[in-house]
Amino acid sequence: SVYSYNLNVQQQAGTKTAIMIGYFGSQGRNLRTRINLNQFLTGTTTRPFPNLSTSSPIRPGATLGNISQNRSLGNSNYNALWLTVNARDFHGLSLNGSYTFSKSIDYTSQNGQGIVIQDSTNPAGDRGLSDFDARHRIVANAIYDFPFKGNRLKEGWEVTTITQWQTGNPVNISVTYAPGGGGGSTGTITANPSSLTFSAASGQAAGNQNVTL
């Protein structure tokens, strides 16, 4: 479920300019989240369900890997301050500009990629900035109507332009790392100017590794 709400104020400035400032927000509850029912037990290389039963009619005794399941566990929230200015018909020129200051937080932004949370027993541990979060965004556009008169070939011509600028999105870096020589894993890397610190993802053997760039 997603709930959206907003509160805004609009004011006319002069005869041709309008200003709007508002708060816009939304909250998501019980969002689909894919978890691993068979991730390694903490601090071990043992899975809760290592093998199929020897009496199973399908591949008896077969080794089991990750077991994914979709559950309604995810949460998200978005909050934004939005400012727009519209100026119309200044000698044929119309201008529109908007600025958005926002923040988006969730558990898993791109859950369609598979199991992306690091600990399936604690989905809330992955709470952080959304993959698409952009703190600042500016959009400006202009339309100019040419003052040509006379006939249909001359009248009605206009030129328009639009410019967009925004700060960058958060970046998740995935690497392959085999703690203790075991199987590879992926996880989240936190960067500093000289090195990257890696936390192994759940579902793989736990461990930390510094990667120097």
Coordinates of C-alpha atoms in Angstrom, one line a residue:
S1 CA 0.0 0.0 0.0
V2 CA 1.2 3.5 -0.9
Y3 CA -0.2 6.6 0.8
S4 CA 0.4 10.1 -0.8
Y5 CA -0.3 13.5 0.6
N6 CA 0.6 17.1 0.0
L7 CA 0.0 20.7 1.2
N8 CA 0.8 23.6 -1.1
V9 CA 0.2 27.4 -1.2
Q10 CA -0.1 29.4 -4.5
Q11 CA 0.3 33.1 -4.9
Q12 CA 0.0 35.4 -7.8
A13 CA 2.9 38.0 -8.1
G14 CA 1.8 40.7 -10.5
T15 CA -0.4 40.0 -13.5
K16 CA 1.7 37.4 -15.2
T17 CA 3.6 35.5 -12.6
A18 CA 2.5 32.7 -10.2
I19 CA 4.4 31.1 -7.4
M20 CA 3.7 27.8 -5.7
I21 CA 5.5 26.2 -2.7
G22 CA 4.4 22.9 -1.2
Y23 CA 5.2 19.8 0.7
F24 CA 4.7 16.5 -1.0
G25 CA 5.1 13.1 0.7
S26 CA 4.3 9.4 0.4
Q27 CA 4.7 6.3 2.5
G28 CA 4.7 2.7 1.4
R29 CA 3.8 -0.2 3.7
N30 CA 3.8 -3.9 3.2
L31 CA 5.8 -3.7 0.0
R32 CA 7.0 -6.8 -1.8
T33 CA 10.4 -7.9 -0.6
R34 CA 12.3 -11.0 -1.8
I35 CA 14.1 -12.9 1.0
N36 CA 16.2 -16.0 1.2
L37 CA 14.7 -18.7 3.3
N38 CA 17.9 -20.8 3.1
Q39 CA 20.6 -18.2 3.9
F40 CA 23.7 -19.4 5.8
L41 CA 23.2 -19.4 9.6
T42 CA 25.1 -16.4 11.2
G43 CA 28.8 -17.0 11.4
T44 CA 28.7 -20.4 9.7
T45 CA 28.6 -22.1 6.3
T46 CA 25.6 -24.2 7.3
R47 CA 22.1 -23.7 5.7
P48 CA 18.8 -24.4 7.6
F49 CA 17.8 -26.7 4.8
P50 CA 21.0 -28.2 3.3
N51 CA 19.5 -31.1 1.4
L52 CA 16.2 -32.5 0.2
S53 CA 15.0 -35.5 2.1
T54 CA 16.3 -38.9 1.0
S55 CA 12.7 -40.0 0.6
S56 CA 11.9 -37.1 -1.7
P57 CA 10.3 -38.2 -5.0
I58 CA 12.2 -35.4 -6.7
R59 CA 16.0 -35.7 -6.6
P60 CA 16.3 -37.3 -3.1
G61 CA 19.2 -36.0 -1.1
A62 CA 20.0 -33.1 -3.5
T63 CA 21.9 -30.2 -2.1
L64 CA 19.8 -27.0 -1.8
G65 CA 21.0 -23.5 -2.4
N66 CA 19.1 -20.2 -1.9
I67 CA 15.4 -20.5 -1.6
S68 CA 13.7 -17.2 -2.5
Q69 CA 10.3 -16.1 -1.3
N70 CA 8.3 -12.8 -1.9
R71 CA 6.8 -11.3 1.2
S72 CA 5.1 -8.1 2.1
L73 CA 7.8 -6.8 4.4
G74 CA 9.1 -3.6 2.8
N75 CA 8.6 0.0 3.9
S76 CA 9.4 3.3 2.1
N77 CA 8.9 7.0 2.6
Y78 CA 9.4 10.1 0.5
N79 CA 9.4 13.7 1.6
A80 CA 9.9 16.7 -0.7
L81 CA 9.7 20.5 -0.7
W82 CA 8.7 21.8 -4.1
L83 CA 8.9 25.3 -5.4
T84 CA 7.6 26.4 -8.8
V85 CA 7.5 29.8 -10.6
N86 CA 5.5 30.4 -13.8
A87 CA 5.9 33.6 -15.8
R88 CA 3.7 34.0 -18.9
D89 CA 3.7 36.1 -22.0
F90 CA 6.5 38.6 -21.5
H91 CA 6.6 39.9 -25.0
G92 CA 6.0 36.4 -26.3
L93 CA 8.3 34.7 -23.8
S94 CA 6.9 32.3 -21.2
L95 CA 9.1 30.8 -18.4
N96 CA 8.6 27.9 -16.0
G97 CA 11.0 26.8 -13.3
S98 CA 10.8 24.3 -10.4
Y99 CA 13.1 23.2 -7.6
T100 CA 12.7 20.1 -5.6
F101 CA 14.5 19.2 -2.3
S102 CA 13.6 15.6 -1.5
K103 CA 14.7 12.5 0.3
S104 CA 13.5 8.9 -0.4
I105 CA 14.2 6.0 1.9
D106 CA 13.3 2.3 1.5
Y107 CA 14.4 -1.3 2.2
T108 CA 14.9 -2.5 -1.4
S109 CA 14.4 -0.2 -4.4
Q110 CA 15.1 -2.7 -7.2
N111 CA 13.7 -5.9 -5.8
G112 CA 13.1 -7.2 -9.3
Q113 CA 16.8 -8.0 -9.4
G114 CA 16.5 -11.0 -7.1
I115 CA 17.5 -11.3 -3.5
V116 CA 19.2 -8.0 -2.7
I117 CA 18.8 -7.6 1.0
Q118 CA 21.9 -8.6 3.0
D119 CA 20.1 -10.4 5.9
S120 CA 16.8 -12.1 5.2
T121 CA 16.1 -12.4 9.0
N122 CA 16.3 -8.6 9.3
P123 CA 15.0 -6.8 6.2
A124 CA 14.9 -3.5 8.1
G125 CA 18.7 -3.6 8.3
D126 CA 18.8 -2.6 4.7
R127 CA 16.8 0.6 5.3
G128 CA 18.6 3.4 3.5
L129 CA 18.5 5.9 0.7
S130 CA 16.5 4.7 -2.3
D131 CA 18.5 3.8 -5.5
F132 CA 16.7 6.6 -7.3
D133 CA 17.1 9.2 -4.5
A134 CA 18.1 12.6 -5.8
R135 CA 18.4 15.3 -3.2
H136 CA 18.2 18.4 -5.4
R137 CA 16.5 18.7 -8.8
I138 CA 15.9 21.8 -10.9
V139 CA 13.9 21.9 -14.1
A140 CA 13.5 25.0 -16.3
N141 CA 11.8 25.5 -19.6
A142 CA 11.1 28.5 -21.9
I143 CA 8.7 29.0 -24.8
Y144 CA 9.0 31.9 -27.2
D145 CA 6.3 32.8 -29.7
F146 CA 7.6 34.5 -32.8
P147 CA 5.7 37.7 -33.5
F148 CA 5.3 36.9 -37.2
K149 CA 2.0 38.1 -38.7
G150 CA 0.4 38.0 -42.1
N151 CA -0.6 34.4 -43.0
R152 CA -0.6 30.8 -41.8
L153 CA 3.0 30.2 -43.1
K154 CA 4.3 33.0 -40.8
E155 CA 2.0 32.8 -37.8
G156 CA 2.1 30.2 -35.0
W157 CA 5.9 29.6 -34.9
E158 CA 7.5 29.1 -31.6
V159 CA 10.8 27.8 -30.1
T160 CA 11.1 25.9 -26.8
T161 CA 13.9 24.6 -24.6
I162 CA 14.0 22.6 -21.4
T163 CA 16.9 22.0 -19.0
Q164 CA 17.1 19.6 -16.1
W165 CA 19.7 19.3 -13.4
Q166 CA 19.9 17.0 -10.4
T167 CA 22.3 15.6 -7.9
G168 CA 23.5 12.0 -8.4
N169 CA 21.8 8.9 -7.2
P170 CA 23.4 6.6 -4.5
V171 CA 25.7 4.0 -6.0
N172 CA 25.8 0.3 -4.8
I173 CA 29.0 -1.5 -5.8
S174 CA 28.9 -5.3 -5.9
V175 CA 32.1 -7.4 -5.8
T176 CA 32.9 -11.1 -5.5
Y177 CA 34.5 -12.1 -2.3
A178 CA 35.2 -15.5 -0.9
P179 CA 35.6 -15.4 2.9
G180 CA 38.0 -18.1 4.1
G181 CA 38.2 -19.5 0.6
G182 CA 34.5 -20.4 0.5
G183 CA 31.9 -19.5 -2.2
G184 CA 31.7 -15.9 -3.6
S185 CA 29.2 -13.4 -2.3
T186 CA 28.0 -9.9 -3.0
G187 CA 27.2 -7.1 -0.7
T188 CA 27.4 -3.3 -0.1
I189 CA 30.6 -1.3 -0.1
T190 CA 31.0 1.9 1.8
A191 CA 33.6 4.2 0.2
N192 CA 36.1 6.6 1.7
P193 CA 38.9 8.5 -0.2
S194 CA 41.4 5.6 -0.1
S195 CA 39.7 2.3 0.3
L196 CA 36.4 0.5 0.2
T197 CA 35.0 -1.6 3.1
F198 CA 33.0 -4.7 2.2
S199 CA 30.4 -6.4 4.3
A200 CA 29.6 -9.9 3.0
A201 CA 25.9 -10.4 2.1
S202 CA 23.8 -12.9 4.1
G203 CA 23.4 -16.1 2.3
Q204 CA 27.2 -16.4 2.1
A205 CA 29.9 -16.8 4.7
A206 CA 30.3 -13.8 6.9
G207 CA 33.4 -11.7 6.8
N208 CA 34.9 -8.3 6.0
Q209 CA 37.4 -7.3 3.3
N210 CA 39.1 -4.0 2.6
V211 CA 39.5 -3.3 -1.1
T212 CA 42.1 -0.6 -1.9
L213 CA 41.5 1.4 -5.1

